[in-house]
Amino acid sequence: MSATVVLGAQFGDEGKGKVVDVLLAEGKYKLTARCAGGHNAGKAELMQYDLHILPSGIVHPTAINLVGSGTVVSVPQFFKELNTLREKGINSDGRIFVSDRAHLLFDLHRSIDGLEERALGGAKIGTTGNGIGPCYSDKAARSGIRISEMMDKSYFDERLRRLAKSKKGRFGDLLDYDVEAEITNFDGYRKTLAPFIVDGVEMISKAQDEGQHILIEGANALMLDIDYGTYPFVTSSDTGLAGVFTGLGGLQPETLTTRIGVVKAYTSRVGSGPFPTECFDSIGDQLQERGAEFGTTTGRRRRCGHLDMVLLRHSHRINHYTHLNLTKLDVLDTFPVLRIGVAYLSHNSDDGSVTEYRDRFPADLSVLERDRLEVKYETLEGWQRDITGCRRWEELPEQARRYVEYVEQDLGAPVKWIGVGPGRDAMIERV
């Protein structure tokens, strides 16, 4: 009996879905679970299935899947994804469940998300606009509504009307929302969702008691974590290791023996917020074009830059990865020289002092402002050769192997999987 978690180590969009797919193909994992987030999580590797809230295990016919207690669930999105799977010939009957403790994400939250982003103007967070943040805000304020509570119509209707009234009091006529229409929709969802609702704590506990292996699929990434990311330019949930336990009650900590950190071979970010190694020149353009860097959920162009070891050391300190999956190494095929950010120098104009950040990432984002930040880089030789056909470690050019070894030696964690192309089989696994 063991549990494995796959976590994003940077700003998200690292390609977590592919290694999840590889692990599930081994046939070892009976249960796959999502622990946090909502349908702000995209899975580019499984884009043909358009999955955002459902675990990736749903496309594997033997895997049982759980949307855990720490998630926020849009019921219409849940059924939209199930219908898409059905149209593509994926039978999910009896294989997908939702924790009764997960919170409901309403159209109300989507409407508020847009209003809050517009109010921030130039300081906007750059959310997906799906209502994730407002839903988690209501959860923290103890005014949210959990899935278990929707089964009692009179209680649910009263709670939702009260919630809508409080939001109307705050936003006034700017809030365009029909609470009675949402209540009518949930009259239908109440019956259709019922077969999928389970006690998530019991399901996890029972699986472990039976000796089942569990695969946990993280959403977003550590640098978007509500506590340890680039706050406030983050998502609204615990995206790191802590979120696994708060989002999947019943999981025995000692069984989580494998913690996989997924690291893109360069860095990308969608939305606003600091990005120390961002490239504003042709290198950034080439990374964007070669890596097809468009947000899976939003379609927005991702910002791109060099690999950032300061950021990754911070990520590793929080999540304690046992293994790494380095993705999209092939995107670097054409570059003659590769730069890796190894330290930040923040200049204080008031007293002329300089602070170096090497093994820690600053909580105060002002030290990362472009006019006072200097990034120290190390340079490695590129391989300038197509590696998309490589399937064994020995087949990679020496320069590519050096790049991989640099990452694992710096972080002190082995790179076990290396992504060398967009295909599901374009992965090297080191034994």
CSV table of C-alpha atoms in Angstrom, one decimal:
chain,number,residue,atom,x,y,z
A,1,MET,CA,0.0,0.0,0.0
A,2,SER,CA,1.4,3.4,-1.0
A,3,ALA,CA,0.4,6.7,-2.3
A,4,THR,CA,2.0,8.9,-5.0
A,5,VAL,CA,1.4,12.5,-5.7
A,6,VAL,CA,2.2,14.5,-8.8
A,7,LEU,CA,2.8,18.2,-8.2
A,8,GLY,CA,3.6,21.2,-10.4
A,9,ALA,CA,7.0,22.7,-9.3
A,10,GLN,CA,6.8,26.1,-11.1
A,11,PHE,CA,3.8,28.3,-12.2
A,12,GLY,CA,1.7,25.5,-13.6
A,13,ASP,CA,1.4,24.1,-17.1
A,14,GLU,CA,4.4,21.9,-16.6
A,15,GLY,CA,2.8,18.9,-18.2
A,16,LYS,CA,1.7,16.9,-15.1
A,17,GLY,CA,-0.9,15.0,-17.1
A,18,LYS,CA,1.7,13.0,-19.1
A,19,VAL,CA,3.5,11.5,-16.2
A,20,VAL,CA,0.1,10.7,-14.6
A,21,ASP,CA,-0.8,9.0,-17.8
A,22,VAL,CA,2.4,7.0,-17.8
A,23,LEU,CA,1.9,5.9,-14.1
A,24,LEU,CA,-1.6,4.9,-14.7
A,25,ALA,CA,-0.6,2.8,-17.7
A,26,GLU,CA,1.4,0.6,-15.3
A,27,GLY,CA,-1.8,-0.7,-13.9
A,28,LYS,CA,-0.6,-0.3,-10.3
A,29,TYR,CA,-3.0,2.4,-9.2
A,30,LYS,CA,-6.6,1.6,-8.4
A,31,LEU,CA,-7.7,5.0,-7.2
A,32,THR,CA,-6.9,8.4,-8.7
A,33,ALA,CA,-7.8,11.6,-6.8
A,34,ARG,CA,-7.9,15.3,-7.2
A,35,CYS,CA,-7.3,17.1,-3.9
A,36,ALA,CA,-7.6,20.8,-4.6
A,37,GLY,CA,-8.6,23.5,-7.2
A,38,GLY,CA,-11.5,23.5,-9.6
A,39,HIS,CA,-11.9,23.7,-13.3
A,40,ASN,CA,-9.1,26.2,-13.5
A,41,ALA,CA,-6.8,23.2,-14.0
A,42,GLY,CA,-6.1,22.3,-17.7
A,43,LYS,CA,-4.6,19.1,-19.0
A,44,ALA,CA,-2.9,19.9,-22.3
A,45,GLU,CA,-1.6,16.3,-22.6
A,46,LEU,CA,-5.2,15.0,-22.6
A,47,MET,CA,-6.6,18.0,-24.5
A,48,GLN,CA,-8.7,15.8,-26.8
A,49,TYR,CA,-10.8,14.9,-23.7
A,50,ASP,CA,-11.1,18.5,-22.5
A,51,LEU,CA,-10.6,17.6,-18.8
A,52,HIS,CA,-10.5,20.4,-16.2
A,53,ILE,CA,-12.1,19.1,-13.0
A,54,LEU,CA,-12.1,15.3,-13.6
A,55,PRO,CA,-8.9,13.4,-12.6
A,56,SER,CA,-6.8,12.1,-15.6
A,57,GLY,CA,-7.5,8.6,-14.5
A,58,ILE,CA,-10.9,8.8,-15.9
A,59,VAL,CA,-9.5,7.9,-19.4
A,60,HIS,CA,-8.1,4.7,-18.0
A,61,PRO,CA,-10.8,2.0,-18.0
A,62,THR,CA,-9.7,0.3,-14.7
A,63,ALA,CA,-9.1,3.4,-12.6
A,64,ILE,CA,-11.6,4.7,-10.0
A,65,ASN,CA,-11.6,8.5,-9.6
A,66,LEU,CA,-12.4,10.8,-6.8
A,67,VAL,CA,-12.8,14.6,-6.9
A,68,GLY,CA,-11.7,15.3,-3.3
A,69,SER,CA,-12.9,17.4,-0.4
A,70,GLY,CA,-10.5,20.3,-1.0
A,71,THR,CA,-11.9,21.0,-4.5
A,72,VAL,CA,-14.5,23.4,-5.6
A,73,VAL,CA,-17.0,21.9,-8.1
A,74,SER,CA,-19.0,23.4,-10.9
A,75,VAL,CA,-21.7,20.9,-11.4
A,76,PRO,CA,-22.5,21.9,-15.0
A,77,GLN,CA,-18.8,21.6,-15.8
A,78,PHE,CA,-18.6,18.2,-14.2
A,79,PHE,CA,-21.4,16.9,-16.4
A,80,LYS,CA,-20.0,18.7,-19.5
A,81,GLU,CA,-16.8,16.8,-19.1
A,82,LEU,CA,-18.6,13.5,-18.5
A,83,ASN,CA,-20.6,14.0,-21.7
A,84,THR,CA,-17.5,14.8,-23.7
A,85,LEU,CA,-15.9,11.6,-22.5
A,86,ARG,CA,-19.1,9.6,-23.4
A,87,GLU,CA,-19.0,11.1,-26.9
A,88,LYS,CA,-15.4,10.0,-27.3
A,89,GLY,CA,-16.2,6.5,-26.3
A,90,ILE,CA,-15.0,6.6,-22.7
A,91,ASN,CA,-17.3,4.7,-20.3
A,92,SER,CA,-17.0,6.3,-16.8
A,93,ASP,CA,-19.9,4.5,-15.2
A,94,GLY,CA,-19.1,3.6,-11.6
A,95,ARG,CA,-15.6,5.1,-11.9
A,96,ILE,CA,-16.1,8.7,-10.9
A,97,PHE,CA,-17.1,10.1,-7.5
A,98,VAL,CA,-17.3,13.5,-5.8
A,99,SER,CA,-16.7,14.1,-2.1
A,100,ASP,CA,-19.7,15.3,-0.2
A,101,ARG,CA,-17.4,17.8,1.6
A,102,ALA,CA,-16.3,19.6,-1.6
A,103,HIS,CA,-17.8,23.1,-2.1
A,104,LEU,CA,-20.2,24.1,-4.9
A,105,LEU,CA,-19.1,26.7,-7.4
A,106,PHE,CA,-22.0,28.7,-8.7
A,107,ASP,CA,-22.7,31.0,-11.6
A,108,LEU,CA,-22.7,33.6,-8.9
A,109,HIS,CA,-19.0,33.0,-8.3
A,110,ARG,CA,-18.2,33.4,-12.0
A,111,SER,CA,-20.0,36.7,-12.1
A,112,ILE,CA,-18.2,38.0,-9.0
A,113,ASP,CA,-14.8,36.9,-10.4
A,114,GLY,CA,-15.2,39.1,-13.4
A,115,LEU,CA,-16.3,42.1,-11.3
A,116,GLU,CA,-13.4,41.7,-8.9
A,117,GLU,CA,-10.8,41.5,-11.7
A,118,ARG,CA,-12.2,44.6,-13.4
A,119,ALA,CA,-12.1,46.5,-10.1
A,120,LEU,CA,-8.4,45.7,-9.8
A,121,GLY,CA,-7.6,47.3,-13.2
A,122,GLY,CA,-3.9,47.2,-13.9
A,123,ALA,CA,-3.2,45.3,-10.7
A,124,LYS,CA,-5.5,42.4,-11.7
A,125,ILE,CA,-4.4,38.8,-10.7
A,126,GLY,CA,-5.1,37.3,-14.1
A,127,THR,CA,-7.5,34.6,-13.0
A,128,THR,CA,-9.2,32.2,-15.3
A,129,GLY,CA,-12.5,33.9,-14.6
A,130,ASN,CA,-14.1,30.7,-13.6
A,131,GLY,CA,-15.1,31.8,-10.1
A,132,ILE,CA,-12.5,29.7,-8.3
A,133,GLY,CA,-11.3,32.5,-6.0
A,134,PRO,CA,-14.8,33.8,-5.0
A,135,CYS,CA,-15.8,30.2,-4.2
A,136,TYR,CA,-12.8,29.6,-2.0
A,137,SER,CA,-13.4,33.0,-0.4
A,138,ASP,CA,-16.9,32.0,0.6
A,139,LYS,CA,-15.5,28.7,2.0
A,140,ALA,CA,-13.1,30.6,4.2
A,141,ALA,CA,-15.8,33.0,5.3
A,142,ARG,CA,-18.0,30.1,6.2
A,143,SER,CA,-20.7,31.2,3.8
A,144,GLY,CA,-20.1,28.6,1.1
A,145,ILE,CA,-22.3,25.6,0.4
A,146,ARG,CA,-21.0,22.1,0.3
A,147,ILE,CA,-22.2,19.3,-2.0
A,148,SER,CA,-23.8,17.4,0.9
A,149,GLU,CA,-26.0,20.5,1.6
A,150,MET,CA,-27.5,20.6,-1.9
A,151,MET,CA,-29.5,17.4,-1.2
A,152,ASP,CA,-31.8,19.3,1.2
A,153,LYS,CA,-33.8,21.5,-1.1
A,154,SER,CA,-35.3,23.9,1.4
A,155,TYR,CA,-32.0,24.3,3.3
A,156,PHE,CA,-30.0,24.7,0.0
A,157,ASP,CA,-32.5,27.3,-1.5
A,158,GLU,CA,-32.4,29.4,1.7
A,159,ARG,CA,-28.5,29.3,1.9
A,160,LEU,CA,-28.1,30.3,-1.8
A,161,ARG,CA,-30.6,33.1,-1.6
A,162,ARG,CA,-28.9,34.4,1.5
A,163,LEU,CA,-25.5,34.2,-0.2
A,164,ALA,CA,-26.8,36.0,-3.3
A,165,LYS,CA,-28.4,38.7,-1.2
A,166,SER,CA,-25.1,39.4,0.6
A,167,LYS,CA,-23.3,39.7,-2.8
A,168,LYS,CA,-26.0,42.0,-4.1
A,169,GLY,CA,-25.5,44.2,-1.1
A,170,ARG,CA,-21.8,44.5,-2.0
A,171,PHE,CA,-21.9,44.9,-5.7
A,172,GLY,CA,-25.4,46.4,-6.3
A,173,ASP,CA,-26.6,46.6,-9.9
A,174,LEU,CA,-23.1,45.7,-11.2
A,175,LEU,CA,-23.9,42.1,-10.3
A,176,ASP,CA,-26.0,40.5,-13.1
A,177,TYR,CA,-27.2,37.3,-11.5
A,178,ASP,CA,-30.5,35.4,-11.3
A,179,VAL,CA,-30.6,33.3,-8.1
A,180,GLU,CA,-33.9,31.8,-8.9
A,181,ALA,CA,-32.6,30.5,-12.2
A,182,GLU,CA,-29.7,28.8,-10.4
A,183,ILE,CA,-32.0,27.3,-7.9
A,184,THR,CA,-34.1,25.8,-10.7
A,185,ASN,CA,-30.9,24.4,-12.3
A,186,PHE,CA,-30.0,22.7,-9.0
A,187,ASP,CA,-33.4,21.1,-8.8
A,188,GLY,CA,-32.3,19.1,-11.7
A,189,TYR,CA,-28.7,18.5,-10.6
A,190,ARG,CA,-29.9,17.2,-7.2
A,191,LYS,CA,-31.1,14.0,-8.8
A,192,THR,CA,-28.4,13.6,-11.5
A,193,LEU,CA,-25.4,14.3,-9.2
A,194,ALA,CA,-26.7,12.1,-6.3
A,195,PRO,CA,-25.2,8.8,-7.7
A,196,PHE,CA,-21.7,10.4,-7.8
A,197,ILE,CA,-21.6,11.7,-4.2
A,198,VAL,CA,-19.6,9.8,-1.6
A,199,ASP,CA,-18.0,10.3,1.8
A,200,GLY,CA,-14.5,11.1,0.5
A,201,VAL,CA,-12.9,10.4,3.9
A,202,GLU,CA,-14.4,7.0,4.0
A,203,MET,CA,-13.5,6.2,0.4
A,204,ILE,CA,-9.8,7.1,0.9
A,205,SER,CA,-9.6,5.3,4.3
A,206,LYS,CA,-11.3,2.2,2.8
A,207,ALA,CA,-8.9,2.1,-0.2
A,208,GLN,CA,-5.9,2.2,2.1
A,209,ASP,CA,-7.3,-0.4,4.5
A,210,GLU,CA,-7.7,-2.6,1.4
A,211,GLY,CA,-4.1,-2.0,0.4
A,212,GLN,CA,-4.9,-0.1,-2.7
A,213,HIS,CA,-2.2,2.2,-4.3
A,214,ILE,CA,-3.5,5.7,-4.7
A,215,LEU,CA,-2.3,8.3,-7.3
A,216,ILE,CA,-3.0,11.9,-6.4
A,217,GLU,CA,-3.1,14.5,-9.1
A,218,GLY,CA,-2.1,18.0,-8.0
A,219,ALA,CA,-3.5,21.1,-9.7
A,220,ASN,CA,-1.7,24.3,-10.7
A,221,ALA,CA,1.7,24.5,-9.0
A,222,LEU,CA,3.7,25.5,-6.0
A,223,MET,CA,4.4,29.1,-7.1
A,224,LEU,CA,0.6,29.6,-7.3
A,225,ASP,CA,0.1,28.3,-3.8
A,226,ILE,CA,-2.0,30.6,-1.6
A,227,ASP,CA,0.7,30.5,1.1
A,228,TYR,CA,4.0,29.8,-0.6
A,229,GLY,CA,3.5,31.2,-4.1
A,230,THR,CA,3.9,34.8,-5.4
A,231,TYR,CA,1.0,36.1,-3.3
A,232,PRO,CA,-1.3,37.8,-4.2
A,233,PHE,CA,-0.7,36.6,-7.8
A,234,VAL,CA,-1.7,33.0,-6.9
A,235,THR,CA,-4.7,30.7,-7.0
A,236,SER,CA,-6.9,30.3,-4.0
A,237,SER,CA,-6.0,26.9,-2.8
A,238,ASP,CA,-3.1,24.9,-1.3
A,239,THR,CA,-1.4,23.6,-4.4
A,240,GLY,CA,1.6,22.1,-2.6
A,241,LEU,CA,2.1,19.0,-0.4
A,242,ALA,CA,-0.1,20.4,2.4
A,243,GLY,CA,-3.1,20.5,0.1
A,244,VAL,CA,-2.9,16.8,-0.4
A,245,PHE,CA,-3.7,16.1,3.2
A,246,THR,CA,-6.3,18.9,3.7
A,247,GLY,CA,-8.0,18.0,0.4
A,248,LEU,CA,-8.0,14.2,0.9
A,249,GLY,CA,-9.0,13.5,4.5
A,250,GLY,CA,-8.2,9.9,5.5
A,251,LEU,CA,-4.9,9.7,3.7
A,252,GLN,CA,-2.2,8.2,5.9
A,253,PRO,CA,0.8,10.5,5.8
A,254,GLU,CA,3.4,7.7,6.1
A,255,THR,CA,2.0,6.1,2.9
A,256,LEU,CA,2.8,9.1,0.7
A,257,THR,CA,6.2,7.7,-0.2
A,258,THR,CA,6.6,9.1,-3.7
A,259,ARG,CA,6.3,12.9,-4.4
A,260,ILE,CA,6.9,13.7,-8.0
A,261,GLY,CA,7.8,17.3,-8.9
A,262,VAL,CA,7.1,18.2,-12.5
A,263,VAL,CA,9.5,20.7,-13.9
A,264,LYS,CA,9.4,22.3,-17.3
A,265,ALA,CA,12.8,22.6,-18.9
A,266,TYR,CA,12.3,26.4,-19.0
A,267,THR,CA,9.8,28.6,-17.2
A,268,SER,CA,6.4,29.8,-18.2
A,269,ARG,CA,3.6,31.7,-16.5
A,270,VAL,CA,0.1,32.8,-17.6
A,271,GLY,CA,-1.5,35.8,-16.0
A,272,SER,CA,0.1,38.6,-13.9
A,273,GLY,CA,2.8,38.4,-11.3
A,274,PRO,CA,6.5,38.4,-10.9
A,275,PHE,CA,8.6,36.3,-13.3
A,276,PRO,CA,12.4,37.0,-12.6
A,277,THR,CA,13.8,35.0,-15.6
A,278,GLU,CA,11.2,36.2,-18.1
A,279,CYS,CA,12.5,36.8,-21.6
A,280,PHE,CA,11.2,39.8,-23.5
A,281,ASP,CA,13.3,39.2,-26.6
A,282,SER,CA,13.3,36.6,-29.4
A,283,ILE,CA,14.2,33.8,-27.0
A,284,GLY,CA,10.9,34.3,-25.2
A,285,ASP,CA,9.1,34.3,-28.6
A,286,GLN,CA,10.9,31.1,-29.6
A,287,LEU,CA,10.1,29.3,-26.4
A,288,GLN,CA,6.4,30.4,-26.7
A,289,GLU,CA,6.2,29.2,-30.4
A,290,ARG,CA,8.2,26.0,-30.1
A,291,GLY,CA,6.5,25.1,-26.8
A,292,ALA,CA,3.0,26.0,-28.0
A,293,GLU,CA,2.6,28.0,-24.9
A,294,PHE,CA,-1.1,28.9,-24.7
A,295,GLY,CA,-3.1,28.4,-21.6
A,296,THR,CA,-5.2,25.1,-21.8
A,297,THR,CA,-8.0,26.6,-19.8
A,298,THR,CA,-7.9,30.3,-20.9
A,299,GLY,CA,-6.2,30.2,-24.3
A,300,ARG,CA,-4.0,33.1,-23.2
A,301,ARG,CA,-0.4,33.3,-24.4
A,302,ARG,CA,2.0,32.2,-21.7
A,303,ARG,CA,5.0,34.3,-20.7
A,304,CYS,CA,8.2,32.4,-21.2
A,305,GLY,CA,11.8,32.6,-19.8
A,306,HIS,CA,14.8,30.7,-18.7
A,307,LEU,CA,14.9,27.9,-16.1
A,308,ASP,CA,14.9,29.4,-12.6
A,309,MET,CA,16.7,27.4,-9.9
A,310,VAL,CA,15.9,29.9,-7.1
A,311,LEU,CA,12.3,29.2,-7.7
A,312,LEU,CA,12.8,25.5,-7.9
A,313,ARG,CA,14.9,25.3,-4.7
A,314,HIS,CA,12.0,27.1,-2.9
A,315,SER,CA,9.5,24.6,-4.4
A,316,HIS,CA,11.6,21.6,-3.4
A,317,ARG,CA,12.0,23.0,0.2
A,318,ILE,CA,8.2,23.1,0.5
A,319,ASN,CA,7.3,19.8,-1.3
A,320,HIS,CA,10.3,17.6,-0.7
A,321,TYR,CA,10.2,15.9,-4.1
A,322,THR,CA,11.5,12.3,-4.2
A,323,HIS,CA,11.6,12.3,-8.0
A,324,LEU,CA,11.5,14.8,-10.8
A,325,ASN,CA,9.9,14.8,-14.2
A,326,LEU,CA,11.6,17.2,-16.5
A,327,THR,CA,9.2,18.1,-19.4
A,328,LYS,CA,9.5,19.7,-22.8
A,329,LEU,CA,13.3,19.3,-23.1
A,330,ASP,CA,12.8,19.1,-26.9
A,331,VAL,CA,11.7,22.7,-26.9
A,332,LEU,CA,15.3,23.7,-26.3
A,333,ASP,CA,16.6,21.7,-29.3
A,334,THR,CA,17.4,24.8,-31.4
A,335,PHE,CA,19.2,27.0,-28.9
A,336,PRO,CA,23.0,27.1,-29.1
A,337,VAL,CA,23.3,28.4,-25.6
A,338,LEU,CA,21.1,27.8,-22.6
A,339,ARG,CA,20.9,30.1,-19.6
A,340,ILE,CA,19.8,28.9,-16.1
A,341,GLY,CA,19.0,31.5,-13.4
A,342,VAL,CA,20.9,30.6,-10.2
A,343,ALA,CA,20.5,33.7,-7.9
A,344,TYR,CA,18.7,37.0,-7.6
A,345,LEU,CA,20.3,40.3,-6.7
A,346,SER,CA,17.9,42.9,-5.4
A,347,HIS,CA,19.2,46.4,-5.3
A,348,ASN,CA,17.9,48.9,-2.6
A,349,SER,CA,18.0,52.4,-4.1
A,350,ASP,CA,17.6,54.0,-0.7
A,351,ASP,CA,20.7,52.7,1.0
A,352,GLY,CA,22.6,51.1,-2.0
A,353,SER,CA,22.5,47.7,-0.4
A,354,VAL,CA,22.3,44.5,-2.4
A,355,THR,CA,20.5,41.4,-1.1
A,356,GLU,CA,21.2,38.0,-2.8
A,357,TYR,CA,18.5,35.3,-3.0
A,358,ARG,CA,19.9,31.9,-3.8
A,359,ASP,CA,18.4,29.3,-1.6
A,360,ARG,CA,15.2,31.1,-0.6
A,361,PHE,CA,12.4,32.9,-2.5
A,362,PRO,CA,11.4,36.3,-1.1
A,363,ALA,CA,7.9,36.8,0.3
A,364,ASP,CA,8.1,40.5,-0.4
A,365,LEU,CA,7.5,40.8,-4.1
A,366,SER,CA,8.8,44.4,-4.2
A,367,VAL,CA,12.4,43.0,-4.2
A,368,LEU,CA,11.5,41.3,-7.5
A,369,GLU,CA,10.5,44.5,-9.3
A,370,ARG,CA,12.3,44.7,-12.6
A,371,ASP,CA,14.0,48.0,-12.0
A,372,ARG,CA,15.8,46.7,-8.9
A,373,LEU,CA,16.3,43.0,-9.8
A,374,GLU,CA,19.3,41.4,-11.4
A,375,VAL,CA,19.4,37.7,-12.1
A,376,LYS,CA,22.7,35.8,-12.1
A,377,TYR,CA,22.9,33.1,-14.7
A,378,GLU,CA,25.0,30.1,-15.5
A,379,THR,CA,25.4,29.1,-19.1
A,380,LEU,CA,25.3,25.6,-20.6
A,381,GLU,CA,26.0,24.5,-24.2
A,382,GLY,CA,23.0,23.6,-26.3
A,383,TRP,CA,22.7,20.4,-28.3
A,384,GLN,CA,21.1,21.8,-31.5
A,385,ARG,CA,19.7,18.5,-32.5
A,386,ASP,CA,16.2,17.0,-32.7
A,387,ILE,CA,15.7,14.7,-29.7
A,388,THR,CA,12.0,13.9,-30.2
A,389,GLY,CA,12.9,10.4,-31.4
A,390,CYS,CA,15.0,9.6,-28.3
A,391,ARG,CA,13.5,7.0,-26.0
A,392,ARG,CA,16.5,6.0,-23.9
A,393,TRP,CA,18.8,8.1,-21.7
A,394,GLU,CA,21.9,7.1,-23.7
A,395,GLU,CA,20.3,8.3,-27.0
A,396,LEU,CA,20.2,11.9,-25.7
A,397,PRO,CA,23.1,14.2,-26.8
A,398,GLU,CA,25.8,14.7,-24.2
A,399,GLN,CA,24.8,18.4,-23.8
A,400,ALA,CA,21.1,17.4,-23.1
A,401,ARG,CA,22.2,14.9,-20.5
A,402,ARG,CA,24.4,17.6,-18.8
A,403,TYR,CA,21.3,19.9,-18.7
A,404,VAL,CA,19.2,17.2,-17.0
A,405,GLU,CA,22.1,16.4,-14.6
A,406,TYR,CA,22.5,20.0,-13.7
A,407,VAL,CA,18.9,20.2,-12.5
A,408,GLU,CA,19.0,17.0,-10.4
A,409,GLN,CA,22.4,17.8,-8.9
A,410,ASP,CA,21.3,21.3,-7.9
A,411,LEU,CA,18.0,20.1,-6.3
A,412,GLY,CA,19.3,16.9,-4.9
A,413,ALA,CA,16.5,14.8,-6.4
A,414,PRO,CA,16.7,12.4,-9.3
A,415,VAL,CA,15.1,13.2,-12.7
A,416,LYS,CA,13.4,9.9,-13.5
A,417,TRP,CA,11.2,11.0,-16.4
A,418,ILE,CA,12.2,13.3,-19.3
A,419,GLY,CA,9.7,14.6,-21.8
A,420,VAL,CA,11.1,14.8,-25.3
A,421,GLY,CA,8.0,15.6,-27.4
A,422,PRO,CA,4.2,16.3,-27.3
A,423,GLY,CA,3.2,12.6,-27.9
A,424,ARG,CA,2.1,10.4,-25.0
A,425,ASP,CA,5.0,8.0,-25.7
A,426,ALA,CA,7.6,10.8,-26.0
A,427,MET,CA,9.0,10.1,-22.6
A,428,ILE,CA,12.3,8.7,-21.4
A,429,GLU,CA,12.2,6.8,-18.1
A,430,ARG,CA,15.5,6.4,-16.4
A,431,VAL,CA,15.8,3.1,-14.5
